[in-house]
mmCIF file of C-alpha atoms in Angstrom:
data_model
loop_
_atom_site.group_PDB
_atom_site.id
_atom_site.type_symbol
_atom_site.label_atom_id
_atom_site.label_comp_id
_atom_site.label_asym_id
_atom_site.label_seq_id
_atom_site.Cartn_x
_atom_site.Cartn_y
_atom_site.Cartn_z
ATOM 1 C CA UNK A 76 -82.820 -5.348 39.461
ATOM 2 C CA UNK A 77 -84.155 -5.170 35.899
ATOM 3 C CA UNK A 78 -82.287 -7.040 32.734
ATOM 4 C CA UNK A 79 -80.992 -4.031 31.201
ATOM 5 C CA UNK A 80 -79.344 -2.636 34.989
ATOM 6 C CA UNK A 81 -77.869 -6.191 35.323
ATOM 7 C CA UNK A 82 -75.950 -5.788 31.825
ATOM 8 C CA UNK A 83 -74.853 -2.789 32.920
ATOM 9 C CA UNK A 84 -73.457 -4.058 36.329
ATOM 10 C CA UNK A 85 -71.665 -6.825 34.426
ATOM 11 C CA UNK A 86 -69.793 -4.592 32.333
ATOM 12 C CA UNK A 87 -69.374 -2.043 34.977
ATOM 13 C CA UNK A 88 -67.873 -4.914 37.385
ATOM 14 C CA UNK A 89 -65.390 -5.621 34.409
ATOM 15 C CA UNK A 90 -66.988 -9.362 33.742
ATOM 16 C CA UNK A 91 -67.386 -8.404 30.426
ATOM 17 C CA UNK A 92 -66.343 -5.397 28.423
ATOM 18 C CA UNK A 93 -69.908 -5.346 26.648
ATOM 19 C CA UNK A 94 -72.874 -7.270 26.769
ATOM 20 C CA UNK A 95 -76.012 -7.174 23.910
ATOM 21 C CA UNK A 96 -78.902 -8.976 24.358
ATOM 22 C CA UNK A 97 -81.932 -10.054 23.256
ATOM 23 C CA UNK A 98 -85.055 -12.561 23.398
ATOM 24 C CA UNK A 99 -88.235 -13.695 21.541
ATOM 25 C CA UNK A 100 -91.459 -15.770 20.698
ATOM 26 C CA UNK A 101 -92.358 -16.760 17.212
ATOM 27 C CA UNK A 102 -94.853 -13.800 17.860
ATOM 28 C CA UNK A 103 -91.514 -11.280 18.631
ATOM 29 C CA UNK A 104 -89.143 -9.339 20.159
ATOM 30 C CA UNK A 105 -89.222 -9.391 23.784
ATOM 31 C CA UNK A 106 -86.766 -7.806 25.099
ATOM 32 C CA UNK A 107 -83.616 -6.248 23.696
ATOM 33 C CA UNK A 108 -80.820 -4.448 25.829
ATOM 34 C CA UNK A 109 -77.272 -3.728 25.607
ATOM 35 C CA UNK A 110 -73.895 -2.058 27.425
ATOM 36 C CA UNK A 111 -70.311 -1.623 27.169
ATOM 37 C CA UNK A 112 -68.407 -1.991 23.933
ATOM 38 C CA UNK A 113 -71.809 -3.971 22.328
ATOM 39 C CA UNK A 114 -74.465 -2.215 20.914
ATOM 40 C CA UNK A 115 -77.937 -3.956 19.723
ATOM 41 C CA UNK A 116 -76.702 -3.012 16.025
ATOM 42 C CA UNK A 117 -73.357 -4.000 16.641
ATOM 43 C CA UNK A 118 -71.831 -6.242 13.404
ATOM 44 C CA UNK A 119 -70.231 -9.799 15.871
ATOM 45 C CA UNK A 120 -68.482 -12.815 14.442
ATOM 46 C CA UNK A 121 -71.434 -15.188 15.211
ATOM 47 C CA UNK A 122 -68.710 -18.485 14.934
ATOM 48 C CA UNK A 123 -70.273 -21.589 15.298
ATOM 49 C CA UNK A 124 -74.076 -19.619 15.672
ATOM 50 C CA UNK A 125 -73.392 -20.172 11.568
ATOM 51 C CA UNK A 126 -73.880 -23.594 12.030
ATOM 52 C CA UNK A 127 -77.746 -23.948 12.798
ATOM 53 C CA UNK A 128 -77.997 -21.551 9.453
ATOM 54 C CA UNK A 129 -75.876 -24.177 7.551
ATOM 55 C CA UNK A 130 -78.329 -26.923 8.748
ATOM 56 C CA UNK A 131 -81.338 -24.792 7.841
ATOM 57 C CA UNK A 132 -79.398 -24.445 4.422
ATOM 58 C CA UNK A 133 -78.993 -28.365 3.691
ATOM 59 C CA UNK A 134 -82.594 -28.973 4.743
ATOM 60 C CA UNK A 135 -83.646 -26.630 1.790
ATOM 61 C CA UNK A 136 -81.598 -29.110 -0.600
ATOM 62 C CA UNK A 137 -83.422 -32.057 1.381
ATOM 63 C CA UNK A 138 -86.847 -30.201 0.720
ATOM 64 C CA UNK A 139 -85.963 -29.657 -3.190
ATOM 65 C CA UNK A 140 -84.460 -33.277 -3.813
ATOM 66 C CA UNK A 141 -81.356 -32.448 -3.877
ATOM 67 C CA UNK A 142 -80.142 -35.137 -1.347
ATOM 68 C CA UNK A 143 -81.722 -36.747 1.217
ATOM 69 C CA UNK A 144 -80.660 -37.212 5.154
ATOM 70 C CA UNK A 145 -78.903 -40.862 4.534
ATOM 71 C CA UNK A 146 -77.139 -39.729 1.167
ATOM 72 C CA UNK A 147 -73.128 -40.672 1.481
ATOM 73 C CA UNK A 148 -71.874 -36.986 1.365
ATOM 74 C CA UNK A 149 -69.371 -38.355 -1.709
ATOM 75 C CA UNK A 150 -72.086 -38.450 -4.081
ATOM 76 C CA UNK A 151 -72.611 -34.733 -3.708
ATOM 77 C CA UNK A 152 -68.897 -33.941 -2.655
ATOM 78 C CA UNK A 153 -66.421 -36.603 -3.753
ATOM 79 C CA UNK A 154 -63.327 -35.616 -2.213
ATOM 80 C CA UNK A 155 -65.088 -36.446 0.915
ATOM 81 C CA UNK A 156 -64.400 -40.261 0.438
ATOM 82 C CA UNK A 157 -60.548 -39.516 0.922
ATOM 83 C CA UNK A 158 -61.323 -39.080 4.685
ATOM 84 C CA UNK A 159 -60.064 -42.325 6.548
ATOM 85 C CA UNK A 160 -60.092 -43.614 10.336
ATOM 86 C CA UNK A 161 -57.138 -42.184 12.295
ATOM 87 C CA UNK A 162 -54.865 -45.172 13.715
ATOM 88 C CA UNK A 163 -51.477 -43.206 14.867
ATOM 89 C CA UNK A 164 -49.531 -40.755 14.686
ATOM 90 C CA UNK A 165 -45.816 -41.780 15.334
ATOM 91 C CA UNK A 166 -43.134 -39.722 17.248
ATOM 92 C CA UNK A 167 -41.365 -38.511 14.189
ATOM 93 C CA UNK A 168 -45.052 -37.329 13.044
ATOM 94 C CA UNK A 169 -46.117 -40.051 10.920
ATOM 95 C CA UNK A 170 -49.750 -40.683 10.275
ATOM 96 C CA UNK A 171 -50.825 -43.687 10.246
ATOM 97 C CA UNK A 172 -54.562 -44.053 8.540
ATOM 98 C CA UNK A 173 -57.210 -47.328 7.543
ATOM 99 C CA UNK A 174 -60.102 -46.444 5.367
ATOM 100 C CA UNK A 175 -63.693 -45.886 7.271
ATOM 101 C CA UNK A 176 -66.387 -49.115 7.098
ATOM 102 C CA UNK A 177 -68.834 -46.997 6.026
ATOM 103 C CA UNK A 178 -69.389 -43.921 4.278
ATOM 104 C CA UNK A 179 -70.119 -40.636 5.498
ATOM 105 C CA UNK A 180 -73.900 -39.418 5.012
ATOM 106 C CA UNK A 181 -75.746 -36.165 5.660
ATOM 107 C CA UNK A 182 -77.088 -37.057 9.082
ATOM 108 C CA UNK A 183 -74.104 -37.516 10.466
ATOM 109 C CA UNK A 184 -73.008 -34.483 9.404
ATOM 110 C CA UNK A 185 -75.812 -32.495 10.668
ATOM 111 C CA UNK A 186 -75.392 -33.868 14.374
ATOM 112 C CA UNK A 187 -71.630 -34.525 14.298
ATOM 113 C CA UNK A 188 -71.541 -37.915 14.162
ATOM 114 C CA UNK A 189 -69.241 -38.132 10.938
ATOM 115 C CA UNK A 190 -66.460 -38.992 13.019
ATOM 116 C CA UNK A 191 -64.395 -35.492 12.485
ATOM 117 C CA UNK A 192 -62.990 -33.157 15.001
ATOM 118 C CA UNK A 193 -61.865 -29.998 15.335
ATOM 119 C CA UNK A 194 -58.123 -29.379 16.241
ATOM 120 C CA UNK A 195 -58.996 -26.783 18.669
ATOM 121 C CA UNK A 196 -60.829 -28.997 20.546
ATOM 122 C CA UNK A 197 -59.706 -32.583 20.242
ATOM 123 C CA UNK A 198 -55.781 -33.820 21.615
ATOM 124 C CA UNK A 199 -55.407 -35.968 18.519
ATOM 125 C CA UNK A 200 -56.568 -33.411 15.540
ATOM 126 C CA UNK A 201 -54.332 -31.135 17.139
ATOM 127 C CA UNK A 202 -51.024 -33.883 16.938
ATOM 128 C CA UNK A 203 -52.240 -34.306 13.217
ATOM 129 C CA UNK A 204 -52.004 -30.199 12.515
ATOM 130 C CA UNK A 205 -48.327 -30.103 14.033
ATOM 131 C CA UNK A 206 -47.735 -33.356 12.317
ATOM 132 C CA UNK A 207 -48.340 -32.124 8.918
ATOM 133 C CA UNK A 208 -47.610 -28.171 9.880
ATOM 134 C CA UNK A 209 -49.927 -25.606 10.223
ATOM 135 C CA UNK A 210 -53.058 -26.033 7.867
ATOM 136 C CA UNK A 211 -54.091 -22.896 5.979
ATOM 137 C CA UNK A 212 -57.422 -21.730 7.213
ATOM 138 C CA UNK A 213 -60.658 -21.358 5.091
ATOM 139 C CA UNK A 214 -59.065 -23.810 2.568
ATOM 140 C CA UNK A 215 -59.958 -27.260 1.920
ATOM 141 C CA UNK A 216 -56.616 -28.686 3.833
ATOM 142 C CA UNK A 217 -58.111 -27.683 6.709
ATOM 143 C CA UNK A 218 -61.266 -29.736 6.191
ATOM 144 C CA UNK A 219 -58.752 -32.608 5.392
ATOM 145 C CA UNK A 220 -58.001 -33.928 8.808
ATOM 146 C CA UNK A 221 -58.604 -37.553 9.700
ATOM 147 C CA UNK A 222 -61.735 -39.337 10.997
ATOM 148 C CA UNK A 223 -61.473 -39.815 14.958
ATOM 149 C CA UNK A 224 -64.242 -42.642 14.749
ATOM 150 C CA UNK A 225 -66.601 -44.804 12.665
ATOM 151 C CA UNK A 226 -68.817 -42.697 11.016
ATOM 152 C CA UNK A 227 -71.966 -43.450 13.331
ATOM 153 C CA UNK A 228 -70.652 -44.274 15.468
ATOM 154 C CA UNK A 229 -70.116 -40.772 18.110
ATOM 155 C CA UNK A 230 -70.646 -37.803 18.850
ATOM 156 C CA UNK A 231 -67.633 -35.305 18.582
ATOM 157 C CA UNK A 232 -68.190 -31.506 17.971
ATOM 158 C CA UNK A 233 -66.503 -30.896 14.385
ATOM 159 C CA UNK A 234 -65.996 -29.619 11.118
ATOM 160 C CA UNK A 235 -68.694 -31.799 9.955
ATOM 161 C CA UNK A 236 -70.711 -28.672 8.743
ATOM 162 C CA UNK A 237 -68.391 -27.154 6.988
ATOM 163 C CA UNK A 238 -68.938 -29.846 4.779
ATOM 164 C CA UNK A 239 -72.707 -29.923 4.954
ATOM 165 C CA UNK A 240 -71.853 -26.233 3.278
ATOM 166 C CA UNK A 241 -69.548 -27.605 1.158
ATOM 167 C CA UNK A 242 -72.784 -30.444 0.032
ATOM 168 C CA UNK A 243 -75.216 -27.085 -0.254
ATOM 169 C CA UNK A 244 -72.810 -25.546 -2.529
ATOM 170 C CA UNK A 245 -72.380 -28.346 -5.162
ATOM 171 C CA UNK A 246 -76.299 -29.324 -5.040
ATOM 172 C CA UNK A 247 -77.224 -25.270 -5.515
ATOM 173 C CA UNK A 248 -74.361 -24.835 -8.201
ATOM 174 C CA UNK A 249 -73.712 -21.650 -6.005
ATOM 175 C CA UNK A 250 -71.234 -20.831 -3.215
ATOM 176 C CA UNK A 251 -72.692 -20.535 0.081
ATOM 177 C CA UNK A 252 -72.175 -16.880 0.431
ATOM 178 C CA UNK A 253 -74.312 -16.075 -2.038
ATOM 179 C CA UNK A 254 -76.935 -19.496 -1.616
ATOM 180 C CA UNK A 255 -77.829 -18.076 1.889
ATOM 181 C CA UNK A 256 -78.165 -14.683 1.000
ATOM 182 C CA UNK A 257 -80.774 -15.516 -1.659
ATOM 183 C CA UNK A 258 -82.555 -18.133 0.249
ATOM 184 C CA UNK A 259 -82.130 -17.372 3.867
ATOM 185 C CA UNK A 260 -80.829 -13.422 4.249
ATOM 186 C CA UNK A 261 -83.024 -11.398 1.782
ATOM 187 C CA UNK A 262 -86.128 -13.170 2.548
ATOM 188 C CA UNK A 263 -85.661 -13.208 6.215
ATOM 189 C CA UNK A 264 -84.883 -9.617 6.096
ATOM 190 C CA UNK A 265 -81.184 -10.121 7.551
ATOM 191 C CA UNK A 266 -78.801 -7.279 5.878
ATOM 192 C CA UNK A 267 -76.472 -7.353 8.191
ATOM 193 C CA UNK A 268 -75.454 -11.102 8.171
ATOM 194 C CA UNK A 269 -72.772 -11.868 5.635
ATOM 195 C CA UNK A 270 -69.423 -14.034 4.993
ATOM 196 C CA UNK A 271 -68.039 -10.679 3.939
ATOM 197 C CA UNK A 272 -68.466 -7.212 5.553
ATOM 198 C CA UNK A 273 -70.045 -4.345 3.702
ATOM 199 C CA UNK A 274 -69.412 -0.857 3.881
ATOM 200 C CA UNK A 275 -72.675 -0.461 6.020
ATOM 201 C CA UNK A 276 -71.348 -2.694 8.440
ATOM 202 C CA UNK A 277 -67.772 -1.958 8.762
ATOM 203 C CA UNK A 278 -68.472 0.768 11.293
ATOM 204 C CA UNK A 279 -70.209 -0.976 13.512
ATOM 205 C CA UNK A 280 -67.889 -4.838 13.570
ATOM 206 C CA UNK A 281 -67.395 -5.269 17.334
ATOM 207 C CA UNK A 282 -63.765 -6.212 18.109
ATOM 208 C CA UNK A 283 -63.111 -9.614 19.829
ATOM 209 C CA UNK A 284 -61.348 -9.027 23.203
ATOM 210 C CA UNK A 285 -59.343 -11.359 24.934
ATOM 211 C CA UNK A 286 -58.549 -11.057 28.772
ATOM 212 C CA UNK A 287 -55.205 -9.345 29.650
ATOM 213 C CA UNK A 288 -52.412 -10.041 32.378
ATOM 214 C CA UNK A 289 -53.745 -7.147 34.199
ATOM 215 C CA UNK A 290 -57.126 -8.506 34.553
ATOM 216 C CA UNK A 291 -58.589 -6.702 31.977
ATOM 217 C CA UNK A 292 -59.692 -6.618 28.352
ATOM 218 C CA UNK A 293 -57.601 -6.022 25.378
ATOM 219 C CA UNK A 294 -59.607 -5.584 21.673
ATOM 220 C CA UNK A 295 -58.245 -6.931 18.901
ATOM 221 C CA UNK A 296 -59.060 -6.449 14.923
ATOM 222 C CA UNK A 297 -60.269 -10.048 13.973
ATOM 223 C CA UNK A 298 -60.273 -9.308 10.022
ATOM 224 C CA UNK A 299 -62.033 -11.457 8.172
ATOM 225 C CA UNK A 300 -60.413 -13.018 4.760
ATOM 226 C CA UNK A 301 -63.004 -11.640 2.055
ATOM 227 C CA UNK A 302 -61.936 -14.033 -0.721
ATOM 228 C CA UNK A 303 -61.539 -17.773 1.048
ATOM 229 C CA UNK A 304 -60.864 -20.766 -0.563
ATOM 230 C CA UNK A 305 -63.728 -22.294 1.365
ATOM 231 C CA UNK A 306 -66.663 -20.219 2.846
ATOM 232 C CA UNK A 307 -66.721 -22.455 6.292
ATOM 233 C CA UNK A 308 -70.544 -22.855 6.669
ATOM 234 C CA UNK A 309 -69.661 -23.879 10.247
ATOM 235 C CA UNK A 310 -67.951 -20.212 11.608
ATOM 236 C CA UNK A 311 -67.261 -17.423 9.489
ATOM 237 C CA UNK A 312 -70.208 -15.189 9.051
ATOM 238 C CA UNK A 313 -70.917 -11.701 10.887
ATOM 239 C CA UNK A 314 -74.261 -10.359 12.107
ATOM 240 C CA UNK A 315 -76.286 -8.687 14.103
ATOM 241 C CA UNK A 316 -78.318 -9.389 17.600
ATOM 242 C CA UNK A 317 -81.219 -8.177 15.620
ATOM 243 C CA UNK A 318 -80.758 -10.271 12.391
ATOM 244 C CA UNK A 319 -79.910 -14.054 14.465
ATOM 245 C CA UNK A 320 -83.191 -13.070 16.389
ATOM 246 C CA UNK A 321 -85.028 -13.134 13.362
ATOM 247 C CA UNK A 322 -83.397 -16.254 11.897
ATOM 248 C CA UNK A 323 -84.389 -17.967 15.488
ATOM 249 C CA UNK A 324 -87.666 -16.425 15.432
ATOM 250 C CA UNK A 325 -88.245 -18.356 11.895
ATOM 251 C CA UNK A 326 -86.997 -21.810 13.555
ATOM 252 C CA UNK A 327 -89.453 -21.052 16.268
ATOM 253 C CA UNK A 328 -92.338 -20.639 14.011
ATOM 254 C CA UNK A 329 -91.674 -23.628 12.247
ATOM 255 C CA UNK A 330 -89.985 -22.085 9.254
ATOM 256 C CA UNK A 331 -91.383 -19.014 8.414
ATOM 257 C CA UNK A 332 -91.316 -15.364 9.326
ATOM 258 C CA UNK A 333 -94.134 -12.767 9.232
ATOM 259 C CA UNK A 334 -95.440 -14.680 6.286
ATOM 260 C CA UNK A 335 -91.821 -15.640 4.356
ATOM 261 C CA UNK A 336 -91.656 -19.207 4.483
ATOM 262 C CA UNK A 337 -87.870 -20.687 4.007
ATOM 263 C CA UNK A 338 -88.401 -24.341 5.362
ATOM 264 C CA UNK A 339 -91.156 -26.526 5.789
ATOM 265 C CA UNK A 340 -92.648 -27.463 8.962
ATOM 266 C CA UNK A 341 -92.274 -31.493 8.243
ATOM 267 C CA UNK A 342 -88.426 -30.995 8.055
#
């Protein structure tokens, strides 16, 4: 059984209600194949795929001088330093804090060692949200949470590069929409990656399903907010199969495609 017959079988054995896929070289496009509700130009919320284009972002700033790796992140973002270490969180919700030992740099950010979470994932972010009610998404009180740990000191998967985003915005003077558009979209060739959806890509946004009682799929309409507080330069951006294969193909070929270079091959 070929690739393209085994998509189909997975979507026709209701595993999945669609399926694209795709794979390279540095040299190109391999294969490409798709079935179901996914087509290889379907527009998909890439989530956390965003951050590796966030990191490829902040290297830029490293290449231009902007910051280094071992910068403390509150030179280039101040409110930063208001994170502390959380201690407790009480029954009746309160939170209970001791500033961090050390500060918070760039590298740890990059390989989520800052010492943030994400409340989705970690029991004691979570308490925190329902401590201080529901935190208003794409908006800098939800990048407020406490540190779990030291920064440094482990590895927890985080919000750490939102705020590597947050770093590439104030160093480029521009938000991060727009910085990866000019530096990492239009010269990769990507038009159908962006925070916000155009009217070329509308049509084709693929809905996100969730599994049903019945044992099925239901679709639902995730809409993105087109005017955030924060543009979260660790999950919000849509794109193509097509367009991420191209941004891999560049990390593959040590930061260039068919002749663009975005990033040098040192960093």
């Amino acid at each position: 059984m070929g690739i393209a017959d085994s998509l189909k079988q997975a979507v026709e054995s209701g595993d999945v209600p669609g399926v694209a896929a795709a794979a390279a070289t540095a040299d190109g496009t391999v294969f490409e194949g798709a079935a179901g509700a996914l087509k290889l130009d379907s527009v998909i919320w890439i989530a956390s795929m965003t951050k590796a284009i966030t990191g490829a972002a902040a290297m830029q700033m490293v290449e231009q001088g902007k910051f280094g790796l071992d910068t403390p992140a509150a030179d280039i973002v101040p409110e930063i330093a208001r994170k502390e270490v959380l201690v407790s969180i009480d029954a009746d919700g309160t939170v209970k804090t001791r500033p961090a030992k050390r500060p918070i740099t760039l590298r740890h950010l990059l390989t989520h060692t800052s010492g943030m979470g994400y409340d989705t994932w970690d029991a004691d972010i979570f308490r925190y949200a329902q401590a201080k009610g529901p935190l208003k998404p794409n908006s800098m009180e939800m990048l407020s949470t406490p540190l779990l740990a030291e920064p440094g000191e482990r590895w927890e998967y985080s919000i750490s590069i939102d705020w590597a985003g947050l770093m590439v915005e104030a160093a480029s003077g521009l938000k991060l929409d727009r910085y990866m558009k000019d530096n990492l979209f239009d010269p990769l060739q990507m038009p159908d990656t962006a925070f916000n959806i155009g009217p070329a890509m509308r049509p084709r946004k693929a809905a996100v399903h969730v599994r049903n009682e019945a044992g099925g799929f239901t679709a639902t309409d995730h809409a993105p907010n087109q005017a955030p507080e924060v543009f979260m330069g660790g999950g919000a951006p849509y794109s193509t199969i097509g367009d991420y294969l191209r941004f891999t193909r560049m990390i593959m070929d040590h930061g260039t495609l068919d002749g663009v270079q975005v990033l040098k091959p040192e960093t």
